[in-house]
């Protein structure tokens, strides 16, 4: 129904633009060309040139208006899908918590083992709900420009290990995964907020975990670049089509592959990654081929060797992610 309404609105807008803008513009262009071709005086050429320029400006305005309307409609649709998805994701743990609390309140379980199982589920669902809320609040702070990063010099190995430590509970709670860590010695240090950057790597690891199949192979590796340190998170998942790669970092956007509907998520994970990385003066990119997994690369400025003896702490304000889904 909503799709039909949007289509009807687009048709109405198209008819209005065609009737009140496009047709007069064509007439003006024709008139301007005729004045230039048939005119004999200099003023005729000037007059014709002005008409053509005005017409071209109107055409550019039409194109820009349609682009703006399309972008606004797309963002509105993604926001609606995001709200629906988040509402569903929040409702699921809340339903489980309410059900198990009622079970314990009514003393339906007498076996201490089963009671402990209920308590374990309550703990897991509470943690899951808390993580969802923290992510939404963190995103809100980023959007408002209120998240600051307290950076200091860190070893790359410490960053990778912090992300892997945070990822360990999920790795052990689900399907078995072959996890690879490649961090050579002698890498330059980086100036980062360790908690924030490990959160970014954790989001990439969690994405890899969600979108790979039963035989999960996930890896994280680091290497030195040209004045940078490059961190890559790769997997053996289904891969990401090239058109999707251009949009997956937009806020609310989720890749529309065959698994997207079955994998929970808000569409904010990669947008958060980009916010954090860009705020640290870095860049995040993706390379993927359908059927051959995906590799996300985070490039961070390396600390030059002569600066290693003078560590410092600084506050980095959030930098807006371009196009973000």
Coordinates of C-alpha atoms in Angstrom, one line a residue:
X1 CA 0.0 0.0 0.0
X2 CA 2.8 2.4 0.9
X3 CA 4.6 1.5 -2.3
X4 CA 1.5 2.3 -4.3
X5 CA 1.1 5.7 -2.6
X6 CA 4.7 6.6 -3.4
X7 CA 4.3 5.6 -7.0
X8 CA 1.1 7.8 -7.2
X9 CA 3.0 10.7 -5.7
X10 CA 5.8 10.3 -8.2
X11 CA 3.3 10.3 -11.1
X12 CA 1.6 13.4 -9.8
X13 CA 5.0 15.2 -9.5
X14 CA 6.0 14.1 -12.9
X15 CA 2.8 15.4 -14.5
X16 CA 3.2 18.8 -12.7
X17 CA 6.8 19.1 -13.7
X18 CA 6.0 18.1 -17.3
X19 CA 3.1 20.5 -17.6
X20 CA 4.4 23.6 -15.9
X21 CA 8.2 23.3 -16.3
X22 CA 9.3 20.9 -19.1
X23 CA 7.0 22.2 -21.8
X24 CA 7.7 25.9 -21.2
X25 CA 11.4 25.1 -21.1
X26 CA 11.3 23.3 -24.5
X27 CA 9.4 26.3 -25.9
X28 CA 11.9 28.7 -24.6
X29 CA 14.9 26.7 -25.9
X30 CA 13.2 26.6 -29.3
X31 CA 12.5 30.3 -29.2
X32 CA 16.1 31.1 -28.2
X33 CA 17.6 29.0 -30.9
X34 CA 15.4 30.6 -33.5
X35 CA 16.3 34.1 -32.3
X36 CA 20.0 33.3 -32.5
X37 CA 19.8 31.6 -36.0
X38 CA 17.4 34.1 -37.6
X39 CA 18.4 37.3 -35.7
X40 CA 20.6 39.9 -37.5
X41 CA 21.3 42.4 -34.8
X42 CA 23.7 41.9 -31.9
X43 CA 20.9 42.3 -29.4
X44 CA 19.1 39.4 -31.0
X45 CA 22.1 37.1 -30.3
X46 CA 22.3 38.4 -26.7
X47 CA 18.6 37.9 -26.2
X48 CA 18.6 34.4 -27.7
X49 CA 21.7 33.4 -25.6
X50 CA 19.9 34.6 -22.4
X51 CA 16.8 32.6 -23.3
X52 CA 18.9 29.4 -23.9
X53 CA 20.8 30.0 -20.7
X54 CA 17.6 30.4 -18.7
X55 CA 16.2 27.3 -20.2
X56 CA 19.3 25.2 -19.4
X57 CA 19.2 26.5 -15.9
X58 CA 15.6 25.4 -15.6
X59 CA 16.5 21.9 -16.9
X60 CA 19.3 21.7 -14.4
X61 CA 16.8 22.7 -11.7
X62 CA 14.4 19.9 -12.8
X63 CA 17.2 17.3 -12.6
X64 CA 18.3 18.5 -9.2
X65 CA 14.7 18.6 -7.9
X66 CA 14.1 15.0 -9.0
X67 CA 17.4 13.9 -7.5
X68 CA 16.5 15.6 -4.2
X69 CA 13.0 14.1 -4.1
X70 CA 14.4 10.6 -4.9
X71 CA 17.0 10.9 -2.1
X72 CA 14.5 12.1 0.4
X73 CA 12.0 9.3 -0.5
X74 CA 14.8 6.7 -0.2
X75 CA 15.9 8.0 3.2
X76 CA 12.3 8.1 4.4
X77 CA 11.8 4.5 3.3
X78 CA 15.0 3.4 4.9
X79 CA 14.1 5.2 8.2
X80 CA 10.7 3.5 8.2
X81 CA 12.3 0.1 7.6
X82 CA 14.8 0.9 10.4
X83 CA 12.1 1.8 12.9
X84 CA 10.2 -1.4 12.0
X85 CA 13.3 -3.5 12.3
X86 CA 14.4 -2.0 15.5
X87 CA 10.9 -2.3 17.0
X88 CA 10.9 -6.0 16.1
X89 CA 14.4 -6.6 17.4
X90 CA 13.6 -4.9 20.7
X91 CA 10.3 -6.7 21.1
X92 CA 12.0 -10.2 20.7
X93 CA 14.2 -10.0 23.9
X94 CA 11.5 -8.2 25.8
X95 CA 9.1 -11.0 25.1
X96 CA 11.5 -13.6 26.2
X97 CA 12.3 -11.7 29.4
X98 CA 8.7 -11.2 30.2
X99 CA 7.9 -14.9 29.6
X100 CA 10.7 -16.2 31.8
X101 CA 10.0 -13.7 34.5
X102 CA 6.4 -14.8 34.6
X103 CA 7.5 -18.4 34.7
X104 CA 9.7 -17.7 37.8
X105 CA 7.1 -15.5 39.5
X106 CA 4.4 -18.3 39.2
X107 CA 6.9 -20.8 40.5
X108 CA 6.2 -23.2 37.7
X109 CA 9.7 -24.6 37.9
X110 CA 10.9 -26.5 40.9
X111 CA 14.0 -28.0 39.4
X112 CA 17.0 -25.9 40.4
X113 CA 18.7 -26.7 37.2
X114 CA 15.8 -25.4 35.1
X115 CA 15.6 -22.3 37.3
X116 CA 19.2 -21.6 36.6
X117 CA 18.6 -22.1 32.9
X118 CA 15.9 -19.5 33.0
X119 CA 18.1 -17.1 34.8
X120 CA 20.9 -17.7 32.2
X121 CA 18.4 -16.9 29.4
X122 CA 17.3 -13.8 31.3
X123 CA 20.9 -12.6 31.6
X124 CA 21.6 -13.2 27.9
X125 CA 18.5 -11.5 26.7
X126 CA 19.1 -8.5 29.0
X127 CA 22.6 -8.2 27.7
X128 CA 21.3 -8.4 24.2
X129 CA 18.7 -5.7 24.8
X130 CA 21.3 -3.5 26.5
X131 CA 23.6 -3.8 23.5
X132 CA 20.9 -2.8 21.1
X133 CA 20.0 0.3 23.2
X134 CA 23.7 1.2 23.6
X135 CA 24.2 1.0 19.9
X136 CA 21.2 3.3 19.2
X137 CA 22.3 5.8 21.8
X138 CA 25.9 5.8 20.5
X139 CA 24.6 6.5 17.0
X140 CA 22.4 9.3 18.3
X141 CA 25.5 10.9 19.9
X142 CA 27.5 10.5 16.7
X143 CA 24.7 12.1 14.6
X144 CA 24.5 15.0 17.1
X145 CA 28.3 15.5 17.0
X146 CA 28.5 14.9 20.8
X147 CA 30.8 11.8 20.8
X148 CA 34.4 12.7 21.5
X149 CA 37.4 10.3 21.3
X150 CA 40.2 10.4 23.8
X151 CA 43.1 9.2 21.8
X152 CA 46.6 8.0 22.8
X153 CA 49.4 6.0 21.3
X154 CA 48.5 2.3 21.1
X155 CA 50.2 -0.8 19.8
X156 CA 48.2 -2.4 16.9
X157 CA 48.4 -5.8 18.6
X158 CA 46.6 -4.3 21.6
X159 CA 43.8 -3.0 19.4
X160 CA 43.3 -6.3 17.6
X161 CA 43.4 -8.3 20.8
X162 CA 40.8 -6.0 22.4
X163 CA 38.4 -6.5 19.5
X164 CA 39.0 -10.3 19.5
X165 CA 38.4 -10.4 23.3
X166 CA 35.0 -8.6 22.9
X167 CA 34.1 -10.9 20.0
X168 CA 34.9 -14.1 22.0
X169 CA 31.5 -14.5 23.7
X170 CA 29.6 -14.4 20.4
X171 CA 32.2 -16.8 18.7
X172 CA 31.7 -19.4 21.5
X173 CA 27.9 -19.0 21.7
X174 CA 27.1 -19.8 18.1
X175 CA 28.4 -22.0 15.3
X176 CA 32.0 -23.0 15.4
X177 CA 34.3 -20.6 13.6
X178 CA 37.9 -20.8 12.4
X179 CA 39.4 -17.5 13.5
X180 CA 42.7 -16.3 12.2
X181 CA 44.9 -13.6 13.7
X182 CA 47.8 -12.1 11.7
X183 CA 49.6 -9.3 13.4
X184 CA 53.3 -9.1 12.6
X185 CA 55.8 -7.5 15.0
X186 CA 57.3 -4.1 14.3
X187 CA 54.2 -2.4 13.1
X188 CA 54.0 1.4 13.7
X189 CA 51.8 2.5 16.6
X190 CA 48.6 4.4 16.0
X191 CA 46.9 7.3 17.8
X192 CA 43.4 6.0 18.7
X193 CA 40.6 5.8 21.3
X194 CA 41.1 2.1 22.0
X195 CA 37.5 1.5 23.2
X196 CA 36.0 3.2 20.1
X197 CA 38.3 1.6 17.5
X198 CA 37.9 -1.9 19.0
X199 CA 34.2 -1.3 18.8
X200 CA 34.6 -0.6 15.1
X201 CA 36.6 -3.8 14.5
X202 CA 34.1 -5.7 16.6
X203 CA 31.3 -4.5 14.4
X204 CA 33.2 -5.9 11.4
X205 CA 33.8 -9.2 13.1
X206 CA 30.2 -9.5 14.1
X207 CA 29.1 -8.7 10.5
X208 CA 31.4 -11.4 9.2
X209 CA 30.0 -13.9 11.8
X210 CA 26.4 -13.1 10.9
X211 CA 26.7 -13.4 7.1
X212 CA 28.9 -16.5 6.8
X213 CA 27.5 -20.0 6.7
X214 CA 27.9 -23.0 9.0
X215 CA 31.6 -23.5 8.1
X216 CA 32.7 -20.0 9.2
X217 CA 36.2 -18.7 8.4
X218 CA 37.0 -15.3 9.7
X219 CA 40.3 -13.5 9.9
X220 CA 41.8 -10.3 11.1
X221 CA 45.2 -9.1 9.9
X222 CA 47.3 -6.0 10.1
X223 CA 50.1 -4.7 8.0
X224 CA 52.0 -1.4 7.4
X225 CA 51.1 0.8 4.5
X226 CA 52.4 4.1 3.1
X227 CA 52.3 6.1 6.3
X228 CA 49.3 4.1 7.5
X229 CA 48.5 0.9 9.4
X230 CA 46.0 -1.3 7.5
X231 CA 43.6 -3.6 9.4
X232 CA 41.6 -6.1 7.4
X233 CA 38.7 -8.3 8.5
X234 CA 37.9 -11.0 6.0
X235 CA 35.4 -13.9 5.8
X236 CA 34.3 -16.7 3.5
X237 CA 30.7 -15.5 3.3
X238 CA 28.5 -15.1 0.2
X239 CA 30.1 -11.8 -0.8
X240 CA 28.6 -8.4 -1.6
X241 CA 27.4 -7.4 -5.1
X242 CA 29.3 -4.4 -6.5
X243 CA 26.1 -2.1 -6.5
X244 CA 25.6 -2.9 -2.8
X245 CA 29.2 -2.1 -1.9
X246 CA 28.6 1.6 -2.8
X247 CA 25.8 1.9 -0.3
X248 CA 26.5 -0.5 2.7
X249 CA 28.1 2.3 4.7
X250 CA 24.9 4.5 4.5
X251 CA 22.9 4.7 7.7
X252 CA 19.9 2.4 7.8
X253 CA 20.9 0.6 4.6
X254 CA 21.2 -3.2 4.6
X255 CA 22.4 -5.3 1.7
X256 CA 19.5 -6.9 -0.1
X257 CA 21.0 -10.3 -0.7
X258 CA 19.2 -13.6 -0.1
X259 CA 20.2 -13.8 3.5
X260 CA 19.5 -10.2 4.6
X261 CA 15.9 -10.9 5.6
X262 CA 17.0 -13.8 7.8
X263 CA 19.9 -11.9 9.6
X264 CA 19.0 -9.5 12.3
X265 CA 20.5 -6.1 12.3
X266 CA 19.6 -2.4 12.3
X267 CA 21.6 -1.2 9.3
X268 CA 23.8 1.0 11.6
X269 CA 26.8 -1.3 12.2
X270 CA 28.9 -0.2 9.1
X271 CA 27.8 3.4 9.4
X272 CA 29.1 3.4 13.0
X273 CA 32.4 1.9 11.7
X274 CA 32.8 4.6 9.2
X275 CA 32.0 7.4 11.7
X276 CA 34.6 6.1 14.1
X277 CA 37.3 5.5 11.5
X278 CA 36.8 8.9 9.7
X279 CA 36.9 10.6 13.1
X280 CA 40.4 9.1 13.6
X281 CA 41.6 10.5 10.3
X282 CA 41.3 7.1 8.6
X283 CA 39.3 5.4 5.9
X284 CA 37.3 2.2 5.6
X285 CA 36.7 0.3 2.3
X286 CA 35.4 -3.0 1.2
X287 CA 36.5 -5.5 -1.5
X288 CA 34.2 -8.4 -2.3
X289 CA 33.2 -10.7 -5.1
X290 CA 29.9 -12.6 -5.0
X291 CA 30.6 -16.2 -3.8
X292 CA 34.2 -15.3 -2.6
X293 CA 33.6 -13.6 0.8
X294 CA 34.3 -10.0 1.7
X295 CA 37.3 -8.0 3.1
X296 CA 36.8 -4.8 5.0
X297 CA 40.0 -2.7 5.3
X298 CA 40.5 0.0 7.9
X299 CA 43.4 2.4 7.2
X300 CA 44.7 4.5 10.1
X301 CA 47.4 7.1 10.2
X302 CA 50.6 5.6 11.6
X303 CA 52.7 7.4 14.2
X304 CA 56.1 8.3 12.7
X305 CA 59.1 6.7 14.4
X306 CA 60.5 10.0 15.7
X307 CA 57.3 10.7 17.5
X308 CA 57.2 7.5 19.5
X309 CA 58.9 9.0 22.5
X310 CA 56.4 11.8 22.9
X311 CA 52.9 10.2 23.3
X312 CA 50.1 12.6 23.8
X313 CA 46.4 12.5 24.4
X314 CA 44.0 14.6 22.3
X315 CA 40.2 14.9 21.8
X316 CA 38.9 14.2 18.3
X317 CA 35.4 15.4 17.5
X318 CA 33.2 13.3 15.3
X319 CA 33.5 13.9 11.6
X320 CA 30.4 13.2 9.6
X321 CA 30.5 10.2 7.3
X322 CA 29.9 11.0 3.6
X323 CA 26.6 9.8 2.2
X324 CA 25.6 8.1 5.4
X325 CA 23.5 4.6 5.8

